[in-house]
CSV table of C-alpha atoms in Angstrom, one decimal:
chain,number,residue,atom,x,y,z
A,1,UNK,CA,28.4,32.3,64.2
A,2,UNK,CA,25.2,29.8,63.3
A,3,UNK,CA,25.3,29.0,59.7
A,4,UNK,CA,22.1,28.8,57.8
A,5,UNK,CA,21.7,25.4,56.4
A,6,UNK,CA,20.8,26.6,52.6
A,7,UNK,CA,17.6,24.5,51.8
A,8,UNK,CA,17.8,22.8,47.5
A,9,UNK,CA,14.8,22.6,45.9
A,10,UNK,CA,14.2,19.2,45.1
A,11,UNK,CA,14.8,18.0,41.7
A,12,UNK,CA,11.8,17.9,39.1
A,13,UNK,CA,11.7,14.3,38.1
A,14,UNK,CA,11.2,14.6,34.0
A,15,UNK,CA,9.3,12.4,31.8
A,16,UNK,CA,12.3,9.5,30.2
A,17,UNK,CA,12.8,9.7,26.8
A,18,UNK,CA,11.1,6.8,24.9
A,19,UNK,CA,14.0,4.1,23.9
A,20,UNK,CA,14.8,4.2,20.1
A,21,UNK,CA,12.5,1.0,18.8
A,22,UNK,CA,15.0,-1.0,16.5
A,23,UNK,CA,13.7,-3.2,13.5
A,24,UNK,CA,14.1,-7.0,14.4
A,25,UNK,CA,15.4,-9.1,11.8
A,26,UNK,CA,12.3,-11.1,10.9
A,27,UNK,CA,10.7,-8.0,10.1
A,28,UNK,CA,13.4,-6.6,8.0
A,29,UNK,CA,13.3,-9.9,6.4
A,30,UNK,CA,9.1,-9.5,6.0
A,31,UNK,CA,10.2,-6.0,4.3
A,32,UNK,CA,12.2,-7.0,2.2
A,33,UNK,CA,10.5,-9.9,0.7
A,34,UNK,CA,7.3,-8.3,0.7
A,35,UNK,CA,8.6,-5.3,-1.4
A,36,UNK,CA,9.7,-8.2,-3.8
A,37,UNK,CA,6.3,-9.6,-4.3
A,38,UNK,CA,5.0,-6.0,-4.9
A,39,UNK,CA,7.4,-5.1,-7.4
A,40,UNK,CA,7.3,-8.4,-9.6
A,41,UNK,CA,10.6,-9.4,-8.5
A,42,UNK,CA,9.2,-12.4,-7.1
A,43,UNK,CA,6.4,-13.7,-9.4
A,44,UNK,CA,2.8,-14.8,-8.4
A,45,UNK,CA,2.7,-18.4,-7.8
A,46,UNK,CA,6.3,-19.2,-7.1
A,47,UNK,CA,7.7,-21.3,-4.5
A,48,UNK,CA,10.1,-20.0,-2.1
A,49,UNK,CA,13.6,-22.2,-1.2
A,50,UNK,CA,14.1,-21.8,2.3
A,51,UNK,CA,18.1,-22.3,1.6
A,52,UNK,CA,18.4,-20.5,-1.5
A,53,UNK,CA,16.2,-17.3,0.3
A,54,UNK,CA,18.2,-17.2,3.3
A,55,UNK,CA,21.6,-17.4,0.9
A,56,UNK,CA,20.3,-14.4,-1.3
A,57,UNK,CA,19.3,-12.2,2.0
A,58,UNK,CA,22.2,-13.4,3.7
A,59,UNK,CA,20.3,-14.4,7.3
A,60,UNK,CA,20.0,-17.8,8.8
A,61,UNK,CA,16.5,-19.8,8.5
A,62,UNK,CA,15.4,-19.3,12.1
A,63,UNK,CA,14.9,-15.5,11.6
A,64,UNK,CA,14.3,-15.9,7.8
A,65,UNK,CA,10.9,-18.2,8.7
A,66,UNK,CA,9.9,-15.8,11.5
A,67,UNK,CA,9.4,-13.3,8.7
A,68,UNK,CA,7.7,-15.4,6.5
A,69,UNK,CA,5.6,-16.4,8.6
A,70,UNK,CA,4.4,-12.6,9.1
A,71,UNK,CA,3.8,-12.7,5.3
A,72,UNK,CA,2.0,-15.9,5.5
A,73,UNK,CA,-0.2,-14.2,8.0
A,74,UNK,CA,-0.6,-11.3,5.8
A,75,UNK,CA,-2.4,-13.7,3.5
A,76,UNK,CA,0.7,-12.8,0.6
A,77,UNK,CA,2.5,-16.3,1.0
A,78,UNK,CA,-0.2,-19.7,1.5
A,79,UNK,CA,1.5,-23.0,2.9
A,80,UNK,CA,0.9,-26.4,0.6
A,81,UNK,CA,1.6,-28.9,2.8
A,82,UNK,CA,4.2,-31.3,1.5
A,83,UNK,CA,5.3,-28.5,-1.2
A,84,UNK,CA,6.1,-25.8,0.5
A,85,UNK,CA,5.3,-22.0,0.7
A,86,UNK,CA,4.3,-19.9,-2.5
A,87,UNK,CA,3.6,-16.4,-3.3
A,88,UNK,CA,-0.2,-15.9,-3.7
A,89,UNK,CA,-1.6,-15.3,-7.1
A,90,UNK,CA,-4.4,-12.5,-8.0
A,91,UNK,CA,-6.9,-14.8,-9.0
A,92,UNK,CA,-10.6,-13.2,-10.3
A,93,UNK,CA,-12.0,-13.8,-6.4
A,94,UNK,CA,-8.9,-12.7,-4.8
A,95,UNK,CA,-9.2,-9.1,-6.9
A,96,UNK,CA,-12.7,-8.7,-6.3
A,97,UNK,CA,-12.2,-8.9,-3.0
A,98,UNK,CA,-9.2,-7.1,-2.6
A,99,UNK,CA,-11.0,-4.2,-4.3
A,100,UNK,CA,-14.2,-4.3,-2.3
A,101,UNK,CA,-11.8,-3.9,0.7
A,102,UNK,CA,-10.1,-1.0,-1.0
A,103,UNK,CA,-13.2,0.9,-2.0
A,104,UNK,CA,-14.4,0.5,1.8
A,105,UNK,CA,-11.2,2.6,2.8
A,106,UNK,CA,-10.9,4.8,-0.2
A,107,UNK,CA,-14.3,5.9,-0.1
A,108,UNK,CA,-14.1,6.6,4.0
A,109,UNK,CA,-10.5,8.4,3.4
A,110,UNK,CA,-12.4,10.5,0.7
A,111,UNK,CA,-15.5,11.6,2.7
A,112,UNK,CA,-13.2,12.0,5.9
A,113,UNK,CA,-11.2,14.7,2.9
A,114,UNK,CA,-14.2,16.9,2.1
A,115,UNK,CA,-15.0,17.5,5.9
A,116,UNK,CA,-11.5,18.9,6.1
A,117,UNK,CA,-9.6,21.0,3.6
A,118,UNK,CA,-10.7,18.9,0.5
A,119,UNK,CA,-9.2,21.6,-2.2
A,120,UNK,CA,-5.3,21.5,-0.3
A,121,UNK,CA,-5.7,17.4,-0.8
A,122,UNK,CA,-6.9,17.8,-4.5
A,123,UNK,CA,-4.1,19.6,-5.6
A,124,UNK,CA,-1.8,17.9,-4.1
A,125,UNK,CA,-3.3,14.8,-5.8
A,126,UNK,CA,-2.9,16.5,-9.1
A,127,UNK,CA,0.9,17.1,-8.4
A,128,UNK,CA,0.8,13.1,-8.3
A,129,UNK,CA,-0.7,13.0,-11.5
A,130,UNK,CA,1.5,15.8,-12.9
A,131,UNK,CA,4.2,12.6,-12.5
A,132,UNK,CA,1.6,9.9,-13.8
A,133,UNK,CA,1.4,11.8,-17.2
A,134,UNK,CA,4.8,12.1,-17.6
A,135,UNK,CA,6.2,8.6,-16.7
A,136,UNK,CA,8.4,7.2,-19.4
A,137,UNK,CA,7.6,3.6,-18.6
A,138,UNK,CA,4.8,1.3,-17.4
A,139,UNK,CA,6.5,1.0,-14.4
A,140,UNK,CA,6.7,4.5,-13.2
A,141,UNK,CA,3.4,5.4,-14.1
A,142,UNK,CA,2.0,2.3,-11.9
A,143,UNK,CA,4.2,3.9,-8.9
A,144,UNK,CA,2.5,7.1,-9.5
A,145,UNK,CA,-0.6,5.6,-9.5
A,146,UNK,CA,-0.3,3.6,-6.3
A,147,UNK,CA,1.1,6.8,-4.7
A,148,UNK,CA,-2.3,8.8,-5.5
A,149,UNK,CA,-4.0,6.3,-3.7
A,150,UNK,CA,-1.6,6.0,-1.0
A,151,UNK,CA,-1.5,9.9,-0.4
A,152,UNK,CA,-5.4,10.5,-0.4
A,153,UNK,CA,-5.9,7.6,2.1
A,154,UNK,CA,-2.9,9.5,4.3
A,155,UNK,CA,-4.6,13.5,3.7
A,156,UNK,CA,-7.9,11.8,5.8
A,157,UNK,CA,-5.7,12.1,8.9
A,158,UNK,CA,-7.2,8.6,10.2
A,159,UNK,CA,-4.4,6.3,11.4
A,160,UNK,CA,-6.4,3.3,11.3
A,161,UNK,CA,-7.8,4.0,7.6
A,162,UNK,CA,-3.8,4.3,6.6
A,163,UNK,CA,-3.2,1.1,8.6
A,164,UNK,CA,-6.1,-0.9,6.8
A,165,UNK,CA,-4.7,0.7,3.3
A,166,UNK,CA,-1.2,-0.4,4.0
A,167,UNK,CA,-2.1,-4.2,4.7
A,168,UNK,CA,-3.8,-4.4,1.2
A,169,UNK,CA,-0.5,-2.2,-0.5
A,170,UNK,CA,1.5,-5.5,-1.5
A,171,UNK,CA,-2.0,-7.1,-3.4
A,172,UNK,CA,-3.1,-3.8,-5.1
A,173,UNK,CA,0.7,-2.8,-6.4
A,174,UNK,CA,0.3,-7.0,-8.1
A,175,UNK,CA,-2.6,-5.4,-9.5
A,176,UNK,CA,-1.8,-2.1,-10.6
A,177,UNK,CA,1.4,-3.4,-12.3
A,178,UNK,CA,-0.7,-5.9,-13.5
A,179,UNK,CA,-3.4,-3.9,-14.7
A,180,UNK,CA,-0.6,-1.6,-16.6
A,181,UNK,CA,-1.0,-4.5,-19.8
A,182,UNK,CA,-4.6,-3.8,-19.7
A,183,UNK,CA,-3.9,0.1,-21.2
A,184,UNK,CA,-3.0,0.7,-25.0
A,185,UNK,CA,0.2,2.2,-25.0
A,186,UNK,CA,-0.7,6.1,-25.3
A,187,UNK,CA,-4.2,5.6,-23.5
A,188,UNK,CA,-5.3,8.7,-21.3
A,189,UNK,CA,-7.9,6.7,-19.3
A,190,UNK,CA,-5.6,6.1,-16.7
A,191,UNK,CA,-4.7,9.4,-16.0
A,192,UNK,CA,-8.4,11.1,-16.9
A,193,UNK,CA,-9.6,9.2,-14.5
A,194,UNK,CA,-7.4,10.1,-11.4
A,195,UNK,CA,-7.6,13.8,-12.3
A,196,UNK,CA,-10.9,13.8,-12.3
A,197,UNK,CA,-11.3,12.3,-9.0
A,198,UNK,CA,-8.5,14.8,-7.8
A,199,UNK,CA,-10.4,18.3,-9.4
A,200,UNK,CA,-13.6,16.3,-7.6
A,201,UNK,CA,-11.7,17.0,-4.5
A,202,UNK,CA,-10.5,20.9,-5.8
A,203,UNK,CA,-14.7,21.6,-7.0
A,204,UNK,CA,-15.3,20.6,-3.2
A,205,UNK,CA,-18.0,17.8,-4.4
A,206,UNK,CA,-18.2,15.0,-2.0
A,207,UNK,CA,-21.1,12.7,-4.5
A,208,UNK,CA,-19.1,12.9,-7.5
A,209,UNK,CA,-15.8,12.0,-5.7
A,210,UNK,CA,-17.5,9.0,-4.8
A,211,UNK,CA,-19.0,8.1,-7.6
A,212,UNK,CA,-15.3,8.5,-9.8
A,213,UNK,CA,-14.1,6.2,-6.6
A,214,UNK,CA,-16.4,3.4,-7.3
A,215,UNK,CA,-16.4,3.8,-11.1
A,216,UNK,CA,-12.7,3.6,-11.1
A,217,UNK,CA,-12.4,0.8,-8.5
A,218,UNK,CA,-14.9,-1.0,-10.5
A,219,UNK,CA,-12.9,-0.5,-14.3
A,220,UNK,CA,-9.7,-2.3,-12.1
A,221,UNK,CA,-12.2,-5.3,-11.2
A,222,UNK,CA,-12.9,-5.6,-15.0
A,223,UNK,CA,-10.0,-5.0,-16.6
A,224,UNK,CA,-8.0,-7.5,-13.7
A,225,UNK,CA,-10.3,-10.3,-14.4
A,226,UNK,CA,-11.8,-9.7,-18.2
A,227,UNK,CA,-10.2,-13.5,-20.0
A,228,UNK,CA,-7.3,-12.8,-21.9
A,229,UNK,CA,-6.7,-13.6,-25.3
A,230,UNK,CA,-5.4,-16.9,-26.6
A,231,UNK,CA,-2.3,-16.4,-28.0
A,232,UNK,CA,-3.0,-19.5,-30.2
């Protein structure tokens, strides 16, 4: 009896699955630091001790300069040479042109909002400031604040808008925190003026969201770099 050799279809070759991408140590270290400058932690204008650095994070000083060198790059640490590295400080220039860039990509994110579903991105913009106007502290109403901005940069749907937006993060949370003295403790402005950029959004109007954007980009600039007063 002849046996039929039984043909096997040949195996369908599948795409592999991408390898799991594992944070390197530097950039943990980068992390970690740079979420100290942005909350205050570390100050503006302090020096940073190699030794006493890699003690506190608990990492050795090869992987522990990697990393600050990525901040250096950044432009949030400068190298003095002879002294040593130190956190940058928001000086009048520095803000102006911190919030020239930011108005660039704010003001693109918000256009790029009104050819989509600009009403869905208002009111979730006005859940933020549901959380602005009831923050208890300075503190939680700057977060709020610099998660307004962070969301409507996101709702534009542009990768490389949210990638510009998140190297100038670290800088504008120094100044929002900063700008937090500048308010007399129960001051509305704050708030009025993020709601109304948000219902700007909600009434579909593309000119006046601008025009809040710039107005309210250009109040920071003011307030950030107005002299203070002697406390002579």
């Amino acid at each position: 009896m002849v046996t039929k050799a039984v043909r096997r279809k040949p195996a369908t070759r599948r795409r592999p699955i991408d390898p799991l991408v594992q944070e390197s140590t530097p950039s943990m270290i980068a992390s970690r630091v740079r979420e100290a400058i942005a909350s205050g932690l570390i100050a503006p204008g302090s020096q940073l001790g190699e030794a006493n650095l890699a003690r506190e994070l608990g990492v050795s000083r090869g992987p522990l300069r990697e990393g600050l060198q990525r901040l250096t790059a950044e432009g949030l640490l400068i190298s003095i040479r002879n002294r040593g590295l130190f956190v940058i400080e928001m000086t009048p220039e520095r803000v102006r042109d911190m919030y020239l860039a930011r108005q660039a990509v704010e003001r693109a994110a918000a256009e790029q909002v009104h050819q989509g579903d600009p009403v869905a991105a208002g009111e979730a913009l006005l859940q933020v400031i549901d959380v602005m106007a009831s923050a208890r502290d300075r503190r939680a109403e700057s977060d709020a604040d610099v998660s307004f901005h962070e969301l409507l940069v996101s709702l534009a749907g542009s990768p490389r808008l949210t990638q510009m937006h998140e190297t100038l993060i670290t800088e504008t949370r120094l100044c929002i925190h900063a700008l937090s003295d500048s308010y007399r403790p129960g001051e509305a402005v704050r708030v009025e003026e993020h709601q109304s950029i948000a219902q700007s959004l909600v009434d579909r109007d593309p000119v006046l969201t601008d025009q809040l954007l710039v107005a309210h980009m250009n109040d920071a600039v003011r307030r950030l770099t107005a002299p203070r007063p002697s406390s002579s």
